Amino acid sequence: MISIDCPREPEALEAACAGTWPDRCDEDLRAHVATCAICGEVVEVARALREDHDGSWRAASVPASGVVWWRAQMRARAEAARAAAKPITFVQGVAAACVVGGAIALAGAAFPWIRAWVASLPAVFPALDAAAADVPALVSLPRWLPLAAIVAVLLAPVAIYLAVTDD
Amino acid sequence: MMRDLTLSDVEQLQAQAGELDEAFQMDEDTFRAFYDRTARALWLYLSRLTGSAPLADDLLQESYYRFLRAARTYESEAHRRNSLFRIATNVARDNRRRVRAAPSVSLDNEEAQPGLRTDPHAADRAARRTDLARAMAHLKPRERAMLWLAYAHGSSHREIAETLGLTAGSVKLLLFRARRKLAGLLGGAALRTRRAGRVGL
Ligand SMILES: [Zn+2]
């Protein structure tokens, strides 16, 4: 079984991180690291990462704390406003769908040519007509009324989707 | 068109500011002090984890934002710091999932290289750091994170486990494997650098 640690590993790591490796650490540790695969890897990896860390530390440029705080506040404010506006947009979307459906219903009542066009729909959508004929309550209603209801039902999810998506 | 603020506007703005303070887990002064203590270390961690300095800039802001919004209490400064690094690890992971691109390891040295001509050791250091960046690019993100935390940041195994969401017991073995992998890559890179140096001479 391969050993994954060595009792002298902390000592080797300390020498690598403190920068005392190899010249300013004791001969005994150098001799051990030369023969121990684990400590050899620890020294090699720790020195490389430590050197990279120390060399980059001063050059690392981060924004000022005030800027980060301010951006976070702006974002929180925008998110709060968006969250508050969501229910309103949702209601507006549903209302818009109802208005469109209602407008079609009224137009059907007011203009005979729309009724005539709707009456010709069974030829285009036989399945729709057959379905309507199966429901006795629908048969007694004017033809354009179910159509208006269908349009409203189809538009509502689109309106809801537009209302609740962020983008 | 501009209009003067009324008393109710001011009250509304104050109420909004109060709500925002409640939305954040700390006040501005506490945050700024904590940020000053942690930002550089976190930026370096993110830049080595992602291999990209510009990406680290973006993820730094996101990490502190999520940290501020996290409704948590901390037992100690170390616990708070570890939580921040854990959030940053998750932010980097989320970004990776979104982008699904290979890490674009920045080989440009942030040291801006002005000392290369005057300091004879600067060129060696720069070459070693380039070798390290290339080798790190061959590791998995979790291996990069683990090695950086252990050897550059000086975190204990328990802290690494907390930051990366691992069990403390598994860190030892995973760290051993990651270290072995990086040592192998660095050994090969050093050999290539030496050969290139000889060819250059
Ligand atoms: Zn050893």
Short mmCIF file of C-alpha atoms and ligand atoms in Angstrom, two decimals:
data_model
loop_
_atom_site.label_atom_id
_atom_site.label_comp_id
_atom_site.label_asym_id
_atom_site.label_seq_id
_atom_site.Cartn_x
_atom_site.Cartn_y
_atom_site.Cartn_z
CA MET A 1 0.00 0.00 0.00
CA ILE A 2 1.30 3.44 -0.91
CA SER A 3 1.83 5.81 1.98
CA ILE A 4 0.24 9.21 1.46
CA ASP A 5 1.89 11.09 4.27
CA CYS A 6 5.21 11.41 6.04
CA PRO A 7 5.85 12.54 9.62
CA ARG A 8 8.32 15.16 8.38
CA GLU A 9 5.88 16.68 5.89
CA PRO A 10 4.94 19.67 8.13
CA GLU A 11 8.64 20.44 8.57
CA ALA A 12 9.27 20.32 4.81
CA LEU A 13 6.20 22.45 4.14
CA GLU A 14 7.29 25.01 6.73
CA ALA A 15 10.74 25.28 5.09
CA ALA A 16 9.20 25.68 1.63
CA CYS A 17 6.69 28.31 2.71
CA ALA A 18 9.04 30.28 4.94
CA GLY A 19 11.59 30.51 2.13
CA THR A 20 14.30 28.75 4.13
CA TRP A 21 14.47 25.88 1.66
CA PRO A 22 17.08 24.75 0.64
CA ASP A 23 19.94 26.93 1.86
CA ARG A 24 18.76 27.93 5.32
CA CYS A 25 17.32 24.68 6.59
CA ASP A 26 19.19 21.93 8.36
CA GLU A 27 21.20 19.32 6.56
CA ASP A 28 19.16 16.51 8.07
CA LEU A 29 15.92 17.80 6.47
CA ARG A 30 17.64 18.26 3.10
CA ALA A 31 18.89 14.68 3.24
CA HIS A 32 15.40 13.44 4.11
CA VAL A 33 13.68 15.38 1.35
CA ALA A 34 16.20 14.06 -1.17
CA THR A 35 15.07 10.52 -0.43
CA CYS A 36 11.37 10.97 0.49
CA ALA A 37 8.99 11.20 -2.49
CA ILE A 38 6.20 12.75 -0.42
CA CYS A 39 8.31 15.52 1.11
CA GLY A 40 10.01 16.10 -2.26
CA GLU A 41 6.63 16.74 -3.89
CA VAL A 42 5.46 18.90 -1.00
CA VAL A 43 8.55 21.10 -1.29
CA GLU A 44 8.33 21.38 -5.07
CA VAL A 45 4.60 22.18 -5.20
CA ALA A 46 4.54 24.43 -2.14
CA ARG A 47 7.50 26.49 -3.35
CA ALA A 48 5.98 27.01 -6.79
CA LEU A 49 2.56 28.02 -5.45
CA ARG A 50 4.00 30.16 -2.68
CA GLU A 51 6.27 31.99 -5.12
CA ASP A 52 3.32 32.60 -7.44
CA HIS A 53 1.21 33.82 -4.52
CA ASP A 54 3.84 36.19 -3.15
CA GLY A 55 4.76 37.52 -6.60
CA SER A 56 1.13 38.22 -7.49
CA TRP A 57 0.03 39.64 -4.15
CA ARG A 58 1.14 43.21 -4.74
CA ALA A 59 0.12 43.18 -8.38
CA ALA A 60 -3.39 41.88 -7.62
CA SER A 61 -5.65 44.83 -8.19
CA VAL A 62 -9.06 44.67 -6.59
CA PRO A 63 -11.75 47.36 -6.64
CA ALA A 64 -12.10 49.58 -3.58
CA SER A 65 -14.38 48.28 -0.85
CA GLY A 66 -16.70 51.26 -1.26
CA VAL A 67 -17.20 50.46 -4.95
CA VAL A 68 -18.04 46.82 -4.24
CA TRP A 69 -20.48 47.87 -1.51
CA TRP A 70 -22.13 50.44 -3.77
CA ARG A 71 -22.52 47.96 -6.66
CA ALA A 72 -24.01 45.39 -4.30
CA GLN A 73 -26.50 47.96 -3.02
CA MET A 74 -27.48 48.98 -6.55
CA ARG A 75 -27.99 45.39 -7.53
CA ALA A 76 -30.01 44.58 -4.42
CA ARG A 77 -32.16 47.64 -5.09
CA ALA A 78 -32.72 46.64 -8.72
CA GLU A 79 -33.60 43.08 -7.69
CA ALA A 80 -36.03 44.36 -5.05
CA ALA A 81 -37.69 46.65 -7.60
CA ARG A 82 -37.96 43.82 -10.11
CA ALA A 83 -39.43 41.49 -7.50
CA ALA A 84 -41.98 44.13 -6.48
CA ALA A 85 -42.95 44.79 -10.10
CA LYS A 86 -43.50 41.13 -10.95
CA PRO A 87 -47.03 40.67 -9.54
CA ILE A 88 -48.14 43.91 -11.23
CA THR A 89 -46.76 42.79 -14.59
CA PHE A 90 -48.41 39.42 -14.10
CA VAL A 91 -51.83 40.97 -13.53
CA GLN A 92 -51.27 43.34 -16.46
CA GLY A 93 -50.46 40.37 -18.69
CA VAL A 94 -53.59 38.45 -17.74
CA ALA A 95 -55.69 41.61 -18.17
CA ALA A 96 -54.18 42.20 -21.63
CA ALA A 97 -55.09 38.64 -22.66
CA CYS A 98 -58.66 39.15 -21.42
CA VAL A 99 -58.93 42.45 -23.29
CA VAL A 100 -57.80 40.83 -26.55
CA GLY A 101 -60.25 37.96 -26.06
CA GLY A 102 -63.07 40.40 -25.19
CA ALA A 103 -62.24 42.58 -28.20
CA ILE A 104 -62.54 39.58 -30.51
CA ALA A 105 -65.86 38.65 -28.89
CA LEU A 106 -67.21 42.18 -29.35
CA ALA A 107 -65.94 42.36 -32.91
CA GLY A 108 -67.72 39.07 -33.60
CA ALA A 109 -70.97 40.52 -32.25
CA ALA A 110 -70.63 43.82 -34.14
CA PHE A 111 -69.42 42.74 -37.56
CA PRO A 112 -71.41 40.11 -39.51
CA TRP A 113 -68.45 39.28 -41.79
CA ILE A 114 -66.45 38.04 -38.80
CA ARG A 115 -69.37 35.78 -37.87
CA ALA A 116 -69.49 34.56 -41.46
CA TRP A 117 -65.74 33.88 -41.39
CA VAL A 118 -66.04 31.99 -38.12
CA ALA A 119 -68.95 30.00 -39.54
CA SER A 120 -66.64 28.90 -42.37
CA LEU A 121 -63.98 27.65 -39.88
CA PRO A 122 -65.31 24.07 -39.59
CA ALA A 123 -64.08 23.52 -43.13
CA VAL A 124 -60.62 24.60 -42.01
CA PHE A 125 -60.63 22.95 -38.57
CA PRO A 126 -63.06 20.00 -38.76
CA ALA A 127 -61.74 18.57 -35.51
CA LEU A 128 -62.54 21.78 -33.68
CA ASP A 129 -66.12 21.76 -34.98
CA ALA A 130 -66.57 18.11 -34.10
CA ALA A 131 -65.33 18.78 -30.58
CA ALA A 132 -67.70 21.72 -30.21
CA ALA A 133 -70.64 19.64 -31.49
CA ASP A 134 -69.92 17.03 -28.81
CA VAL A 135 -70.56 19.60 -26.09
CA PRO A 136 -74.26 20.53 -26.13
CA ALA A 137 -73.74 23.75 -24.15
CA LEU A 138 -71.34 25.05 -26.76
CA VAL A 139 -73.75 24.36 -29.61
CA SER A 140 -76.28 26.80 -28.21
CA LEU A 141 -73.66 29.60 -27.98
CA PRO A 142 -72.75 31.84 -30.92
CA ARG A 143 -69.83 30.32 -32.88
CA TRP A 144 -67.49 33.28 -32.29
CA LEU A 145 -67.73 33.04 -28.50
CA PRO A 146 -65.78 29.78 -28.10
CA LEU A 147 -63.23 31.16 -30.58
CA ALA A 148 -62.74 34.26 -28.43
CA ALA A 149 -62.37 32.05 -25.37
CA ILE A 150 -59.78 29.88 -27.17
CA VAL A 151 -57.80 32.97 -28.21
CA ALA A 152 -57.85 34.28 -24.63
CA VAL A 153 -56.74 30.88 -23.28
CA LEU A 154 -53.94 30.68 -25.86
CA LEU A 155 -52.75 34.21 -25.21
CA ALA A 156 -52.82 34.04 -21.43
CA PRO A 157 -49.80 31.69 -21.05
CA VAL A 158 -47.82 33.84 -23.48
CA ALA A 159 -48.73 36.94 -21.47
CA ILE A 160 -47.84 35.17 -18.22
CA TYR A 161 -44.52 33.98 -19.66
CA LEU A 162 -43.64 37.49 -20.78
CA ALA A 163 -44.62 38.85 -17.40
CA VAL A 164 -42.60 36.47 -15.26
CA THR A 165 -39.38 36.16 -17.26
CA ASP A 166 -36.54 38.47 -16.26
CA ASP A 167 -35.13 39.15 -19.70
CA MET B 1 -37.71 66.74 -15.98
CA MET B 2 -36.37 67.07 -12.44
CA ARG B 3 -38.61 67.67 -9.46
CA ASP B 4 -37.81 68.48 -5.85
CA LEU B 5 -37.87 65.65 -3.36
CA THR B 6 -40.86 65.75 -1.07
CA LEU B 7 -40.80 64.60 2.53
CA SER B 8 -42.55 61.37 1.59
CA ASP B 9 -39.90 60.71 -1.11
CA VAL B 10 -37.16 61.07 1.48
CA GLU B 11 -39.02 58.78 3.88
CA GLN B 12 -39.46 56.27 1.08
CA LEU B 13 -35.75 56.37 0.21
CA GLN B 14 -34.81 55.96 3.88
CA ALA B 15 -37.18 53.02 4.16
CA GLN B 16 -35.62 51.44 1.04
CA ALA B 17 -32.11 51.94 2.46
CA GLY B 18 -33.24 50.33 5.71
CA GLU B 19 -34.71 47.37 3.84
CA LEU B 20 -31.46 46.95 1.92
CA ASP B 21 -29.42 47.01 5.12
CA GLU B 22 -31.69 44.26 6.39
CA ALA B 23 -31.19 42.36 3.13
CA PHE B 24 -27.42 42.39 3.74
CA GLN B 25 -25.94 40.45 6.57
CA MET B 26 -23.58 43.23 7.68
CA ASP B 27 -23.40 47.00 7.71
CA GLU B 28 -21.18 49.00 5.41
CA ASP B 29 -18.30 49.61 7.83
CA THR B 30 -18.09 45.97 8.87
CA PHE B 31 -18.25 44.86 5.26
CA ARG B 32 -15.55 47.25 4.10
CA ALA B 33 -13.18 46.18 6.86
CA PHE B 34 -13.82 42.51 6.07
CA TYR B 35 -13.39 43.15 2.34
CA ASP B 36 -10.05 44.88 2.91
CA ARG B 37 -8.85 41.87 4.87
CA THR B 38 -9.95 39.28 2.31
CA ALA B 39 -10.27 40.73 -1.20
CA ARG B 40 -6.72 40.22 -2.46
CA ALA B 41 -6.54 36.64 -1.22
CA LEU B 42 -9.94 35.91 -2.73
CA TRP B 43 -9.05 37.50 -6.06
CA LEU B 44 -5.85 35.44 -6.28
CA TYR B 45 -7.80 32.30 -5.41
CA LEU B 46 -10.39 33.02 -8.11
CA SER B 47 -7.79 33.92 -10.70
CA ARG B 48 -5.90 30.66 -10.10
CA LEU B 49 -9.08 28.63 -9.93
CA THR B 50 -10.42 30.01 -13.22
CA GLY B 51 -7.08 30.75 -14.91
CA SER B 52 -8.32 34.20 -15.93
CA ALA B 53 -7.71 37.56 -14.27
CA PRO B 54 -10.64 39.39 -15.95
CA LEU B 55 -12.99 36.59 -14.98
CA ALA B 56 -11.68 36.76 -11.42
CA ASP B 57 -12.67 40.46 -11.38
CA ASP B 58 -16.28 39.59 -12.23
CA LEU B 59 -16.50 36.62 -9.93
CA LEU B 60 -15.07 38.64 -7.04
CA GLN B 61 -17.99 41.08 -7.16
CA GLU B 62 -20.49 38.23 -7.49
CA SER B 63 -18.93 36.36 -4.56
CA TYR B 64 -19.16 39.33 -2.21
CA TYR B 65 -22.72 40.02 -3.34
CA ARG B 66 -23.83 36.46 -2.59
CA PHE B 67 -21.91 36.61 0.66
CA LEU B 68 -23.76 39.79 1.67
CA ARG B 69 -27.12 38.26 0.78
CA ALA B 70 -26.45 35.02 2.64
CA ALA B 71 -28.48 35.16 5.83
CA ARG B 72 -25.98 33.52 8.14
CA THR B 73 -24.26 34.01 11.44
CA TYR B 74 -20.61 33.16 11.90
CA GLU B 75 -18.88 31.69 14.91
CA SER B 76 -15.59 33.41 14.17
CA GLU B 77 -13.63 35.44 11.65
CA ALA B 78 -12.14 32.21 10.27
CA HIS B 79 -15.62 30.74 9.81
CA ARG B 80 -16.79 33.87 8.00
CA ARG B 81 -13.71 33.80 5.78
CA ASN B 82 -14.16 30.12 4.95
CA SER B 83 -17.79 30.80 4.05
CA LEU B 84 -16.71 33.54 1.69
CA PHE B 85 -14.24 31.20 -0.02
CA ARG B 86 -16.89 28.52 -0.24
CA ILE B 87 -19.29 30.97 -1.90
CA ALA B 88 -16.51 31.98 -4.31
CA THR B 89 -15.88 28.30 -5.12
CA ASN B 90 -19.57 27.87 -5.93
CA VAL B 91 -19.63 31.07 -7.99
CA ALA B 92 -16.68 29.80 -10.06
CA ARG B 93 -18.38 26.41 -10.47
CA ASP B 94 -21.65 28.00 -11.58
CA ASN B 95 -19.77 30.12 -14.08
CA ARG B 96 -17.96 27.05 -15.41
CA ARG B 97 -21.28 25.28 -15.91
CA ARG B 98 -22.62 28.29 -17.75
CA VAL B 99 -19.65 28.77 -20.00
CA ARG B 100 -18.51 25.16 -20.37
CA ALA B 101 -15.30 26.34 -21.98
CA ALA B 102 -11.79 25.18 -21.31
CA PRO B 103 -10.02 27.40 -18.79
CA SER B 104 -8.30 30.18 -20.61
CA VAL B 105 -5.19 30.24 -18.51
CA SER B 106 -3.71 33.68 -18.50
CA LEU B 107 -0.04 33.37 -19.16
CA ASP B 108 0.55 37.07 -18.84
CA ASN B 109 2.36 37.72 -15.65
CA GLU B 110 0.59 40.23 -13.43
CA GLU B 111 4.02 41.35 -12.29
CA ALA B 112 4.08 43.49 -15.46
CA GLN B 113 7.65 42.30 -16.01
CA PRO B 114 9.42 45.64 -15.54
CA GLY B 115 12.16 43.97 -13.51
CA LEU B 116 13.09 41.39 -16.13
CA ARG B 117 15.96 43.45 -17.51
CA THR B 118 17.36 44.64 -14.20
CA ASP B 119 16.81 41.61 -11.98
CA PRO B 120 18.60 38.50 -13.26
CA HIS B 121 16.30 36.27 -11.18
CA ALA B 122 13.11 37.92 -12.47
CA ALA B 123 13.25 36.06 -15.78
CA ASP B 124 13.61 32.74 -13.94
CA ARG B 125 10.71 33.58 -11.67
CA ALA B 126 8.55 34.58 -14.63
CA ALA B 127 9.40 31.33 -16.43
CA ARG B 128 8.55 29.30 -13.33
CA ARG B 129 5.23 31.07 -12.94
CA THR B 130 4.41 30.46 -16.59
CA ASP B 131 5.23 26.78 -16.11
CA LEU B 132 3.00 26.73 -13.06
CA ALA B 133 0.09 28.37 -14.90
CA ARG B 134 0.39 25.84 -17.72
CA ALA B 135 0.59 22.93 -15.31
CA MET B 136 -2.39 24.19 -13.29
CA ALA B 137 -4.43 24.35 -16.50
CA HIS B 138 -4.10 20.57 -16.77
CA LEU B 139 -5.65 20.01 -13.37
CA LYS B 140 -9.32 19.76 -12.49
CA PRO B 141 -10.84 22.87 -10.91
CA ARG B 142 -11.17 21.15 -7.56
CA GLU B 143 -7.52 20.10 -7.66
CA ARG B 144 -6.45 23.66 -8.45
CA ALA B 145 -8.60 25.02 -5.64
CA MET B 146 -7.31 22.47 -3.18
CA LEU B 147 -3.64 22.99 -3.97
CA TRP B 148 -3.94 26.76 -3.91
CA LEU B 149 -5.74 26.73 -0.57
CA ALA B 150 -3.27 24.30 0.97
CA TYR B 151 0.03 25.70 -0.24
CA ALA B 152 -0.47 29.30 -1.33
CA HIS B 153 -3.17 30.28 1.12
CA GLY B 154 -1.98 28.11 4.00
CA SER B 155 -5.38 26.58 4.82
CA SER B 156 -5.66 23.55 7.07
CA HIS B 157 -7.29 20.33 5.87
CA ARG B 158 -10.39 21.18 7.90
CA GLU B 159 -10.64 24.62 6.30
CA ILE B 160 -10.18 23.13 2.82
CA ALA B 161 -12.94 20.63 3.53
CA GLU B 162 -15.24 23.43 4.66
CA THR B 163 -14.46 25.60 1.64
CA LEU B 164 -14.81 22.86 -0.97
CA GLY B 165 -17.69 21.00 0.65
CA LEU B 166 -15.70 17.83 1.27
CA THR B 167 -15.26 15.63 4.30
CA ALA B 168 -12.11 16.38 6.27
CA GLY B 169 -11.06 12.75 5.90
CA SER B 170 -11.11 12.84 2.11
CA VAL B 171 -8.97 15.98 1.81
CA LYS B 172 -5.73 14.22 2.72
CA LEU B 173 -6.02 11.65 -0.05
CA LEU B 174 -7.34 14.08 -2.68
CA LEU B 175 -4.62 16.56 -1.84
CA PHE B 176 -1.98 13.86 -2.10
CA ARG B 177 -3.23 12.91 -5.59
CA ALA B 178 -3.48 16.50 -6.79
CA ARG B 179 -0.01 17.30 -5.46
CA ARG B 180 1.49 14.27 -7.15
CA LYS B 181 -0.14 15.27 -10.43
CA LEU B 182 1.11 18.85 -10.23
CA ALA B 183 4.61 17.77 -9.18
CA GLY B 184 4.72 15.50 -12.23
CA LEU B 185 3.60 18.30 -14.52
CA LEU B 186 6.03 20.77 -12.98
CA GLY B 187 8.89 18.27 -13.27
CA GLY B 188 8.20 17.89 -16.98
CA ALA B 189 7.83 21.64 -17.46
CA ALA B 190 11.11 22.36 -15.66
CA LEU B 191 12.88 19.87 -17.86
CA ARG B 192 11.46 21.49 -21.00
CA THR B 193 12.42 24.97 -19.74
CA ARG B 194 15.99 23.83 -19.06
CA ARG B 195 16.23 22.26 -22.51
CA ALA B 196 14.85 25.41 -24.13
CA GLY B 197 17.44 27.43 -22.17
CA ARG B 198 20.26 25.25 -23.47
CA VAL B 199 18.97 25.52 -27.02
CA GLY B 200 18.73 29.30 -26.54
CA LEU B 201 22.38 29.42 -25.49
ZN ZN C 1 9.19 12.70 4.16
#
